[in-house]
Tab-separated table of C-alpha atoms in Angstrom:
chain	number	residue	atom	x	y	z
A	27	MET	CA	72.807	25.647	19.384
A	28	SER	CA	73.901	28.600	21.956
A	29	ASP	CA	72.080	29.700	25.082
A	30	VAL	CA	71.067	33.226	23.081
A	31	ALA	CA	70.218	31.335	19.883
A	32	ASP	CA	67.829	29.101	22.080
A	33	ARG	CA	66.366	32.351	23.671
A	34	VAL	CA	66.073	34.140	20.512
A	35	LYS	CA	64.814	31.246	19.171
A	36	LYS	CA	61.632	31.068	22.413
A	37	ILE	CA	61.384	35.091	21.443
A	38	VAL	CA	60.744	34.746	17.631
A	39	VAL	CA	57.925	31.801	17.719
A	40	GLU	CA	56.334	33.520	20.262
A	41	HIS	CA	55.957	37.288	19.134
A	42	LEU	CA	55.417	35.609	15.152
A	43	GLY	CA	53.551	32.724	15.885
A	44	VAL	CA	56.147	30.360	13.582
A	45	GLU	CA	56.988	26.521	12.673
A	46	PRO	CA	60.280	26.480	15.584
A	47	ASP	CA	61.865	24.846	12.555
A	48	LYS	CA	61.170	27.482	10.269
A	49	VAL	CA	63.207	29.827	12.745
A	50	VAL	CA	66.546	28.896	11.239
A	51	ASP	CA	69.873	30.774	11.344
A	52	ASN	CA	69.660	32.549	8.062
A	53	ALA	CA	65.686	33.363	8.281
A	54	ASN	CA	64.725	36.651	7.454
A	55	PHE	CA	62.143	38.277	9.844
A	56	ILE	CA	59.866	40.107	7.400
A	57	ASP	CA	60.946	37.961	4.203
A	58	ASP	CA	60.698	34.793	5.864
A	59	LEU	CA	59.281	34.770	8.768
A	60	GLY	CA	56.193	36.951	7.830
A	61	ALA	CA	56.809	39.947	10.037
A	62	ASP	CA	56.207	43.009	9.358
A	63	SER	CA	57.721	46.711	9.948
A	64	LEU	CA	56.180	46.895	13.329
A	65	ASP	CA	56.273	43.201	14.279
A	66	THR	CA	60.339	43.425	14.295
A	67	VAL	CA	60.319	46.853	16.367
A	68	GLU	CA	58.767	44.891	18.437
A	69	LEU	CA	60.584	42.019	18.218
A	70	VAL	CA	63.847	44.622	18.547
A	71	MET	CA	62.095	45.186	22.346
A	72	ALA	CA	61.708	41.536	22.948
A	73	PHE	CA	65.474	40.906	22.619
A	74	GLU	CA	65.984	44.181	24.765
A	75	GLU	CA	64.162	43.122	27.637
A	76	GLU	CA	65.008	39.100	27.558
A	77	PHE	CA	68.968	40.306	27.323
A	78	GLY	CA	68.679	43.280	29.186
A	79	VAL	CA	70.593	45.263	26.401
A	80	GLU	CA	69.486	48.837	24.609
A	81	ILE	CA	69.745	48.485	20.688
A	82	PRO	CA	69.894	51.785	19.084
A	83	ASP	CA	67.913	52.316	16.558
A	84	ASP	CA	71.545	52.240	14.202
A	85	ALA	CA	71.663	48.903	15.094
A	86	ALA	CA	68.537	47.776	14.963
A	87	GLU	CA	68.468	48.211	11.334
A	88	THR	CA	71.277	45.813	10.802
A	89	ILE	CA	69.509	43.275	12.409
A	90	VAL	CA	67.318	41.394	9.822
A	91	THR	CA	68.038	37.226	10.095
A	92	VAL	CA	67.766	35.394	13.002
A	93	GLY	CA	71.506	34.851	12.926
A	94	ASP	CA	72.316	39.349	12.981
A	95	ALA	CA	69.884	39.006	16.045
A	96	VAL	CA	72.220	35.467	18.090
A	97	ARG	CA	75.840	37.374	16.836
A	98	PHE	CA	74.485	40.906	17.550
A	99	LEU	CA	73.012	39.693	21.186
A	100	GLU	CA	75.892	37.473	21.783
A	101	LYS	CA	78.375	39.925	21.636
A	102	ASN	CA	76.535	42.751	23.508
A	103	LYS	CA	73.837	40.874	26.074
A	104	LYS	CA	74.662	41.880	29.627
A	105	SER	CA	72.822	38.957	31.010
B	29	MET	CA	13.846	52.438	3.739
B	30	ASN	CA	12.174	54.241	1.847
B	31	LEU	CA	15.088	57.126	0.280
B	32	GLY	CA	16.584	55.276	-1.652
B	33	ARG	CA	16.653	51.048	-1.859
B	34	ARG	CA	15.782	48.349	0.216
B	35	VAL	CA	17.846	46.572	2.717
B	36	VAL	CA	18.251	43.965	4.568
B	37	ILE	CA	19.695	42.020	7.581
B	38	THR	CA	20.979	38.364	5.295
B	39	GLY	CA	23.317	37.296	8.249
B	40	LEU	CA	24.507	37.689	12.343
B	41	GLY	CA	26.763	37.091	14.727
B	42	MET	CA	27.442	37.991	18.377
B	43	VAL	CA	29.332	37.441	21.553
B	44	SER	CA	27.579	38.286	24.515
B	45	PRO	CA	28.033	37.486	28.103
B	46	LEU	CA	25.511	34.737	27.997
B	47	GLY	CA	27.835	33.210	24.982
B	48	GLY	CA	30.322	32.948	22.497
B	49	ASP	CA	27.929	32.542	19.179
B	50	VAL	CA	23.856	33.778	18.465
B	51	THR	CA	22.212	30.088	19.347
B	52	ALA	CA	24.154	30.425	22.594
B	53	SER	CA	23.045	33.146	23.174
B	54	TRP	CA	19.371	34.269	22.000
B	55	SER	CA	18.226	30.562	23.848
B	56	ARG	CA	19.657	31.124	26.873
B	57	LEU	CA	17.892	34.597	26.978
B	58	LEU	CA	15.081	33.352	26.024
B	59	ALA	CA	15.642	30.687	28.885
B	60	GLY	CA	15.550	33.542	31.074
B	61	GLU	CA	19.038	33.025	32.047
B	62	SER	CA	22.184	35.761	33.735
B	63	GLY	CA	25.179	36.554	32.371
B	64	ALA	CA	26.254	38.909	36.008
B	65	ARG	CA	28.686	37.058	37.987
B	66	THR	CA	30.845	38.998	40.470
B	67	VAL	CA	34.104	39.806	38.885
B	68	GLU	CA	37.330	38.087	39.473
B	69	THR	CA	39.301	39.452	36.943
B	70	PHE	CA	41.212	42.289	38.532
B	71	ASP	CA	40.354	43.355	41.983
B	72	VAL	CA	37.077	45.700	43.013
B	73	SER	CA	38.241	45.178	46.476
B	74	ASP	CA	37.978	48.643	46.461
B	75	LEU	CA	35.684	49.893	43.999
B	76	PRO	CA	31.826	50.288	44.862
B	77	CYS	CA	30.202	47.767	41.829
B	78	LYS	CA	32.031	44.198	41.748
B	79	ILE	CA	30.137	42.749	39.406
B	80	GLY	CA	29.988	42.581	35.439
B	81	CYS	CA	28.185	40.774	32.424
B	82	GLN	CA	31.182	38.926	31.308
B	83	VAL	CA	32.208	36.923	28.071
B	84	PRO	CA	31.801	33.695	29.166
B	85	ARG	CA	35.241	32.136	27.839
B	86	GLY	CA	35.781	28.914	26.970
B	87	ASP	CA	37.462	26.036	24.859
B	88	GLY	CA	34.688	27.056	22.337
B	89	LEU	CA	32.036	24.271	23.341
B	90	ASN	CA	28.622	24.834	25.061
B	91	GLY	CA	28.021	28.927	24.056
B	92	SER	CA	32.171	29.145	25.456
B	93	PHE	CA	33.866	31.782	23.417
B	94	ASN	CA	37.255	30.798	22.343
B	95	ALA	CA	39.210	34.080	21.368
B	96	ASP	CA	41.945	31.766	19.278
B	97	MET	CA	38.951	29.984	16.793
B	98	TRP	CA	38.678	33.914	15.199
B	99	MET	CA	42.009	35.617	16.001
B	100	GLU	CA	46.358	33.927	15.791
B	101	PRO	CA	47.498	34.113	19.242
B	102	LYS	CA	50.072	36.901	18.209
B	103	GLU	CA	47.397	39.014	16.554
B	104	GLN	CA	45.564	38.889	20.086
B	105	ARG	CA	48.424	40.136	21.627
B	106	LYS	CA	48.535	42.877	19.588
B	107	VAL	CA	44.335	44.223	20.091
B	108	ASP	CA	42.243	45.288	23.098
B	109	ASP	CA	39.240	43.106	23.425
B	110	PHE	CA	37.520	44.928	21.458
B	111	ILE	CA	38.495	44.331	18.544
B	112	ILE	CA	38.805	40.452	19.097
B	113	PHE	CA	35.059	40.568	19.877
B	114	ALA	CA	34.313	42.486	16.759
B	115	VAL	CA	36.351	40.324	14.191
B	116	SER	CA	34.448	37.269	16.154
B	117	ALA	CA	30.892	38.794	15.378
B	118	ALA	CA	31.677	39.778	12.171
B	119	THR	CA	33.154	36.688	11.224
B	120	GLN	CA	30.138	34.889	11.869
B	121	ALA	CA	27.601	37.498	10.180
B	122	LEU	CA	29.501	36.887	7.525
B	123	ALA	CA	29.695	32.681	7.872
B	124	ASP	CA	26.169	33.310	8.210
B	125	ALA	CA	25.745	35.259	5.470
B	126	GLY	CA	26.774	32.440	3.053
B	127	TRP	CA	28.746	35.940	1.462
B	128	ALA	CA	33.108	35.549	1.316
B	129	PRO	CA	33.990	37.964	-1.534
B	130	LYS	CA	36.674	36.210	-3.710
B	131	THR	CA	36.446	38.247	-6.810
B	132	TYR	CA	37.819	42.555	-6.864
B	133	GLU	CA	34.349	43.216	-7.731
B	134	ASP	CA	32.643	41.299	-4.590
B	135	GLN	CA	35.484	43.012	-2.338
B	136	ILE	CA	34.842	46.460	-3.176
B	137	GLU	CA	31.409	45.871	-2.990
B	138	THR	CA	31.346	44.949	0.616
B	139	GLY	CA	32.668	47.302	3.098
B	140	VAL	CA	32.846	47.591	7.343
B	141	LEU	CA	31.967	50.016	10.022
B	142	ILE	CA	32.145	48.724	13.408
B	143	GLY	CA	31.976	51.066	16.459
B	144	SER	CA	32.499	50.521	19.784
B	145	GLY	CA	32.184	53.191	22.445
B	146	ILE	CA	35.056	53.406	24.622
B	147	GLY	CA	37.568	51.755	22.383
B	148	GLY	CA	40.439	49.677	24.264
B	149	LEU	CA	40.379	51.260	28.095
B	150	GLY	CA	42.140	48.543	29.168
B	151	GLY	CA	44.687	48.895	26.674
B	152	ILE	CA	45.665	53.076	27.244
B	153	TYR	CA	45.801	51.935	31.198
B	154	ASP	CA	48.340	49.381	30.913
B	155	GLY	CA	50.200	51.078	28.390
B	156	SER	CA	50.358	54.682	30.996
B	157	VAL	CA	51.383	52.569	33.658
B	158	LEU	CA	53.758	50.501	31.115
B	159	LEU	CA	54.665	54.857	30.559
B	160	LYS	CA	55.720	55.540	34.277
B	161	ASP	CA	57.415	52.981	35.751
B	162	ARG	CA	59.938	51.995	32.936
B	163	GLY	CA	59.329	54.832	30.623
B	164	PRO	CA	58.714	55.409	26.185
B	165	ARG	CA	60.841	53.187	24.731
B	166	ARG	CA	59.245	49.954	26.487
B	167	LEU	CA	55.643	50.706	24.794
B	168	SER	CA	55.654	48.637	21.757
B	169	PRO	CA	54.511	49.934	18.152
B	170	PHE	CA	50.848	47.916	18.400
B	171	PHE	CA	50.064	50.598	21.197
B	172	ILE	CA	48.373	53.004	18.878
B	173	PRO	CA	47.027	50.372	16.652
B	174	GLY	CA	45.172	47.873	18.922
B	175	ARG	CA	43.676	50.798	21.097
B	176	LEU	CA	42.231	52.485	18.032
B	177	ILE	CA	38.630	52.549	17.388
B	178	ASN	CA	38.096	52.130	13.567
B	179	LEU	CA	40.406	48.728	13.808
B	180	ALA	CA	38.152	47.415	14.587
B	181	SER	CA	36.599	47.344	10.961
B	182	GLY	CA	40.550	47.651	10.215
B	183	TYR	CA	41.059	44.131	11.487
B	184	VAL	CA	37.466	43.264	9.580
B	185	SER	CA	38.157	44.232	6.732
B	186	ILE	CA	42.103	42.640	6.568
B	187	MET	CA	40.967	40.069	7.174
B	188	HIS	CA	38.287	39.327	4.863
B	189	GLY	CA	39.580	41.012	1.639
B	190	LEU	CA	36.717	43.961	2.540
B	191	LYS	CA	37.550	47.027	-0.011
B	192	GLY	CA	34.289	49.816	0.369
B	193	PRO	CA	33.456	51.526	2.720
B	194	ASN	CA	35.543	51.148	5.208
B	195	HIS	CA	33.941	53.177	8.626
B	196	ALA	CA	33.457	53.265	12.615
B	197	VAL	CA	30.310	55.063	15.404
B	198	VAL	CA	31.434	56.471	18.065
B	199	THR	CA	28.351	57.742	19.773
B	200	ALA	CA	28.781	56.030	23.567
B	201	CYS	CA	25.338	53.757	24.017
B	202	SER	CA	24.104	54.476	20.591
B	203	THR	CA	27.024	52.968	18.700
B	204	GLY	CA	25.524	49.989	17.483
B	205	ALA	CA	22.607	51.499	16.976
B	206	HIS	CA	24.622	54.406	14.458
B	207	ALA	CA	26.754	51.983	13.127
B	208	ILE	CA	23.172	49.966	11.834
B	209	GLY	CA	21.882	52.618	10.946
B	210	ASP	CA	24.143	54.320	9.113
B	211	ALA	CA	26.006	51.129	6.881
B	212	ALA	CA	22.056	50.336	6.099
B	213	ARG	CA	21.906	53.803	4.779
B	214	LEU	CA	25.315	53.864	2.788
B	215	VAL	CA	23.923	50.445	0.894
B	216	ALA	CA	20.382	52.508	0.410
B	217	PHE	CA	22.526	55.170	-1.382
B	218	GLY	CA	24.342	52.619	-3.573
B	219	ASP	CA	27.750	53.180	-1.656
B	220	ALA	CA	28.101	49.705	-0.913
B	221	GLU	CA	25.598	46.317	-1.866
B	222	VAL	CA	26.882	44.670	1.241
B	223	MET	CA	27.954	45.979	5.084
B	224	VAL	CA	28.747	44.795	8.394
B	225	ALA	CA	27.818	46.504	11.020
B	226	GLY	CA	28.286	46.799	15.004
B	227	GLY	CA	29.468	47.454	17.603
B	228	ALA	CA	31.896	45.781	20.105
B	229	GLU	CA	33.458	46.840	23.681
B	230	SER	CA	35.829	45.924	26.292
B	231	ALA	CA	35.121	48.017	28.875
B	232	VAL	CA	34.981	45.201	32.188
B	233	ASN	CA	38.367	46.900	34.138
B	234	ARG	CA	39.123	48.941	36.636
B	235	LEU	CA	39.461	51.818	35.163
B	236	SER	CA	36.718	51.823	33.376
B	237	PHE	CA	34.248	50.633	36.744
B	238	ALA	CA	36.095	53.502	38.857
B	239	GLY	CA	34.920	56.160	36.105
B	240	PHE	CA	31.595	55.011	35.589
B	241	CYS	CA	31.401	54.903	39.108
B	242	ALA	CA	32.136	58.082	40.127
B	243	CYS	CA	29.247	58.922	37.551
B	244	ARG	CA	27.338	56.953	40.076
B	245	ALA	CA	26.747	55.501	36.779
B	246	LEU	CA	26.207	51.314	38.524
B	247	SER	CA	24.322	49.448	40.373
B	248	THR	CA	26.145	48.938	43.976
B	249	ALA	CA	22.915	47.556	45.939
B	250	PHE	CA	23.448	44.512	44.667
B	251	ASN	CA	26.917	43.187	44.904
B	252	ASP	CA	26.057	39.739	46.844
B	253	ARG	CA	23.194	38.860	44.291
B	254	PRO	CA	25.285	40.020	40.221
B	255	GLN	CA	22.082	38.626	38.953
B	256	ALA	CA	19.325	40.454	40.882
B	257	ALA	CA	21.337	43.869	39.632
B	258	SER	CA	19.678	44.643	36.451
B	259	ARG	CA	16.450	45.071	37.046
B	260	PRO	CA	14.845	47.833	34.571
B	261	TYR	CA	12.034	49.038	35.834
B	262	ASP	CA	11.358	47.760	38.476
B	263	ARG	CA	10.967	49.831	41.800
B	264	ASP	CA	14.488	48.465	42.914
B	265	ARG	CA	16.703	49.199	40.509
B	266	ASP	CA	20.191	51.430	41.476
B	267	GLY	CA	21.869	51.343	38.033
B	268	PHE	CA	23.064	49.351	35.561
B	269	VAL	CA	25.367	45.979	35.513
B	270	MET	CA	28.003	46.397	32.706
B	271	GLY	CA	28.323	43.850	29.703
B	272	GLU	CA	31.494	43.478	27.204
B	273	GLY	CA	30.536	41.662	23.457
B	274	ALA	CA	30.115	41.882	20.391
B	275	GLY	CA	26.893	42.561	17.653
B	276	CYS	CA	28.275	42.454	13.748
B	277	VAL	CA	25.098	41.928	10.605
B	278	VAL	CA	25.356	41.716	7.498
B	279	ILE	CA	23.546	43.965	5.819
B	280	GLU	CA	22.365	43.887	1.792
B	281	SER	CA	20.913	45.493	-0.881
B	282	LEU	CA	17.703	43.392	-1.536
B	283	GLU	CA	18.327	42.533	-5.211
B	284	HIS	CA	21.638	41.472	-3.843
B	285	ALA	CA	19.787	39.004	-1.627
B	286	LYS	CA	17.863	37.640	-3.864
B	287	ALA	CA	20.377	37.035	-6.249
B	288	ARG	CA	22.255	35.325	-4.838
B	289	GLY	CA	19.955	33.998	-2.858
B	290	ALA	CA	20.833	34.422	0.477
B	291	ARG	CA	18.145	34.300	3.903
B	292	ILE	CA	16.629	37.220	4.336
B	293	TYR	CA	15.890	37.377	8.555
B	294	ALA	CA	14.394	40.593	8.348
B	295	GLU	CA	14.374	44.242	6.430
B	296	ILE	CA	15.792	47.167	7.946
B	297	ILE	CA	12.753	49.921	7.712
B	298	GLY	CA	13.446	52.585	10.084
B	299	TYR	CA	16.121	54.847	11.317
B	300	GLY	CA	16.001	57.804	13.165
B	301	LEU	CA	18.750	59.789	15.328
B	302	THR	CA	18.587	63.174	17.781
B	303	GLY	CA	20.000	64.892	20.488
B	304	ASP	CA	19.164	66.251	23.545
B	305	ALA	CA	20.607	69.045	23.477
B	306	TYR	CA	20.422	68.962	27.316
B	307	HIS	CA	22.796	67.184	29.890
B	308	ILE	CA	26.426	64.775	29.681
B	309	THR	CA	25.083	62.197	31.447
B	310	ALA	CA	21.429	62.400	32.027
B	311	PRO	CA	17.993	62.391	29.393
B	312	SER	CA	16.002	64.818	29.340
B	313	ALA	CA	13.236	64.470	31.802
B	314	ASP	CA	10.583	65.065	29.142
B	315	GLY	CA	12.401	62.208	27.182
B	316	ASP	CA	12.099	64.864	24.380
B	317	GLY	CA	14.628	63.077	22.670
B	318	ALA	CA	13.853	59.698	22.676
B	319	PHE	CA	10.824	60.769	21.299
B	320	ARG	CA	11.948	62.597	18.574
B	321	CYS	CA	13.966	59.821	17.444
B	322	MET	CA	11.485	56.942	17.552
B	323	LYS	CA	8.973	59.344	15.392
B	324	ALA	CA	11.648	60.337	12.697
B	325	ALA	CA	12.056	56.075	12.667
B	326	LEU	CA	8.935	55.628	12.134
B	327	LYS	CA	8.707	58.369	9.303
B	328	ARG	CA	11.238	56.539	7.572
B	329	ALA	CA	9.490	53.166	7.910
B	330	ASP	CA	6.220	54.859	6.873
B	331	LEU	CA	4.254	53.422	9.985
B	332	GLU	CA	1.971	54.564	12.189
B	333	PRO	CA	3.134	54.633	15.829
B	334	SER	CA	0.617	51.276	16.352
B	335	ALA	CA	2.408	49.092	13.794
B	336	ILE	CA	5.009	48.729	16.326
B	337	ASP	CA	4.399	44.920	18.077
B	338	TYR	CA	8.025	44.721	20.030
B	339	VAL	CA	10.192	47.450	21.558
B	340	ASN	CA	13.880	46.479	22.856
B	341	ALA	CA	13.968	49.315	25.020
B	342	HIS	CA	17.243	51.087	25.409
B	343	GLY	CA	16.234	50.272	29.243
B	344	THR	CA	20.073	50.712	31.633
B	345	SER	CA	18.005	49.708	34.523
B	346	THR	CA	19.188	53.267	36.122
B	347	PRO	CA	16.550	55.108	38.166
B	348	LEU	CA	16.427	57.937	35.769
B	349	GLY	CA	16.273	56.809	32.722
B	350	ASP	CA	13.242	53.932	32.123
B	351	GLU	CA	10.833	55.846	33.649
B	352	ILE	CA	11.478	58.633	30.548
B	353	GLU	CA	11.853	56.282	27.993
B	354	LEU	CA	8.744	54.456	28.807
B	355	GLY	CA	7.143	57.695	28.881
B	356	ALA	CA	8.598	58.480	25.652
B	357	VAL	CA	7.025	54.947	24.442
B	358	GLN	CA	3.617	55.770	25.754
B	359	ARG	CA	3.776	59.278	24.366
B	360	LEU	CA	3.990	57.432	20.910
B	361	VAL	CA	1.807	54.665	20.529
B	362	GLY	CA	-0.835	56.721	22.363
B	363	ASP	CA	-3.649	54.196	22.960
B	364	ALA	CA	-2.075	51.764	21.330
B	365	ALA	CA	0.201	50.786	24.777
B	366	GLU	CA	-2.635	48.425	25.391
B	367	GLY	CA	-0.976	46.001	22.625
B	368	LEU	CA	2.263	47.071	22.837
B	369	THR	CA	5.125	44.675	24.082
B	370	MET	CA	8.684	45.526	25.441
B	371	SER	CA	11.644	44.366	27.115
B	372	SER	CA	15.156	44.885	28.019
B	373	THR	CA	17.432	42.352	27.159
B	374	LYS	CA	19.907	44.559	29.504
B	375	SER	CA	18.541	42.596	32.449
B	376	ALA	CA	20.327	39.571	31.442
B	377	ILE	CA	23.453	40.935	29.506
B	378	GLY	CA	23.832	43.777	31.147
B	379	HIS	CA	24.915	47.392	29.173
B	380	LEU	CA	27.546	46.356	26.705
B	381	LEU	CA	28.011	50.054	26.424
B	382	GLY	CA	28.710	50.474	22.221
B	383	ALA	CA	27.931	47.231	21.488
B	384	ALA	CA	24.343	47.097	23.416
B	385	GLY	CA	22.633	48.671	19.989
B	386	ALA	CA	23.752	45.969	17.672
B	387	VAL	CA	23.041	42.814	20.208
B	388	GLU	CA	19.829	44.215	21.086
B	389	ALA	CA	18.753	45.120	16.962
B	390	ILE	CA	19.709	40.860	17.063
B	391	PHE	CA	17.710	40.517	19.282
B	392	SER	CA	14.781	42.371	17.596
B	393	VAL	CA	15.311	40.689	14.322
B	394	LEU	CA	15.874	36.873	15.478
B	395	ALA	CA	12.158	38.706	17.855
B	396	ILE	CA	10.877	37.904	14.705
B	397	ARG	CA	12.066	35.686	13.107
B	398	ASP	CA	11.438	33.685	16.349
B	399	GLN	CA	7.857	35.257	16.818
B	400	ILE	CA	9.022	35.596	20.439
B	401	VAL	CA	9.978	38.492	22.855
B	402	PRO	CA	13.154	37.792	25.445
B	403	PRO	CA	11.797	39.020	28.973
B	404	THR	CA	13.138	41.476	31.232
B	405	LEU	CA	14.191	39.686	34.123
B	406	ASN	CA	13.507	40.873	37.939
B	407	LEU	CA	10.703	42.499	37.414
B	408	ASP	CA	9.298	42.533	40.545
B	409	ASN	CA	7.034	45.521	41.235
B	410	PRO	CA	7.680	48.247	38.697
B	411	SER	CA	7.820	51.808	39.936
B	412	VAL	CA	5.188	52.913	37.765
B	413	GLU	CA	1.800	51.300	36.465
B	414	THR	CA	1.531	51.288	32.441
B	415	PRO	CA	-0.240	49.682	29.962
B	416	VAL	CA	2.086	48.399	28.089
B	417	ASP	CA	3.152	44.598	27.982
B	418	LEU	CA	6.881	44.959	29.892
B	419	VAL	CA	7.177	41.101	29.842
B	420	PRO	CA	8.690	40.276	33.643
B	421	HIS	CA	10.664	37.488	34.231
B	422	ARG	CA	9.054	35.336	30.882
B	423	ALA	CA	9.894	35.107	26.966
B	424	LYS	CA	6.152	34.705	25.555
B	425	SER	CA	5.296	34.365	22.832
B	426	LYS	CA	4.070	37.080	20.482
B	427	ARG	CA	3.012	37.824	16.666
B	428	VAL	CA	6.187	40.444	15.869
B	429	ALA	CA	5.767	41.915	12.472
B	430	VAL	CA	7.707	44.987	12.495
B	431	ALA	CA	10.385	45.677	15.996
B	432	LEU	CA	11.639	48.829	17.658
B	433	SER	CA	14.822	48.860	19.409
B	434	ASN	CA	16.383	51.890	21.197
B	435	SER	CA	19.997	53.137	22.095
B	436	PHE	CA	20.515	56.444	23.756
B	437	GLY	CA	24.431	57.618	25.030
B	438	PHE	CA	26.140	60.427	27.001
B	439	GLY	CA	26.361	63.478	25.640
B	440	GLY	CA	21.942	63.212	24.769
B	441	THR	CA	23.404	60.813	21.447
B	442	ASN	CA	19.626	59.012	20.581
B	443	ALA	CA	19.373	55.721	17.870
B	444	SER	CA	16.066	53.959	16.744
B	445	LEU	CA	16.050	51.023	14.645
B	446	VAL	CA	13.423	49.662	12.905
B	447	PHE	CA	12.918	45.559	11.785
B	448	ARG	CA	10.192	44.330	9.474
B	449	HIS	CA	9.808	40.538	8.860
B	450	ILE	CA	10.314	40.837	5.161
B	451	ASP	CA	6.890	38.899	3.935
B	452	ALA	CA	4.680	41.819	6.001
B	453	ALA	CA	6.058	44.741	3.734
């Protein structure tokens, strides 16, 4: 796993209270990891904080799986 | 209550400065222990009051409070402590009552009515600072739902599948008593068979201390002796000591409780509500609001004042309020003052604001169960002479068939509850 993937996984585990081994690339935040719409908003905020990046709402809507987040952040991260 | 069905209490739950459950809190209360300490969870160096009664946190053993036992850590992060305390107290009360509705029919007959005086002030403070320092994009989507007072009822309803009336009370320091009284009426009136009712508060924080200090409401003369600070009726009292926690009871119709063979702690036979129409923070000097409130509760209970065995007083340890309440009680009971016991358990747990009425209702019910009245700590020199036994320093055994609990709040809002031993009807 990449450095970005590790950091994403840590945030997801912490915010959603799920087992680390469930946080796999194709895991859907809502369908597989039990998040609700407010949880996903908070997750995106946590990614912004961790990676020093601003994720606009239209981009946030495309981040529905762990892999989506990793790919977006690898492309756009500042820290 | 005589305007509807008979209503009883079948479950108790509590988080208090004396412990994370009813058993620890009650046994320590009877042992004369105090929950007051120097506040170490935030900076009090520039505040006139440096003491409070905080919930003893720990691993959940020996009466300590472990939030993880009641709510997942990821949920705890979203809400203020008053919601966590409420969830704990409500879950304890439901377990104590042996009531875990699983069928749709049972769920829609079970409601929740938990209030708070102030709600998520700590979280509002943190959110305000975050907004100023870092802008609106950093504010959590849980900022609003985690601070709202009725989300205590909301969380309890969601976690336990309770689909009956979902309500909340906000009447400052009368909140807990109003919540129990209103919930009893809902059951008496037939809106629900079972209600989980009470109050929760988590206002031991810097913003709230600063605010109550500005009102000159908190004790400031005993910072070096925290456990001596809450001293209702004593001549040296100088303000209240703030506490935190929650109390919840399970209330149900007598027929519902009997049908399922539930243990009955006591019957709720009286509830009175009045307004002072006088001042935003001070009680009316003549005690008229308190007097009429107790009188209204007794009228509903269809009892003479002389029937009261024990009064759990509002008694906050403020210079004005204690004597006014005592005067109102003496006016109410007249010659029966001689045989009356009245104590303020705030002397041990401080003032839990919106949770106070609920926690004190539970203490009143336990006085009926155990036939013992809890003490008023630190009552060394009563500021007035009275024939009423204010139970200084030590708990005492007493026949308690009927107990009355008073709560009075900022805004001049008053509530009195009357409980009776189920066999004393």
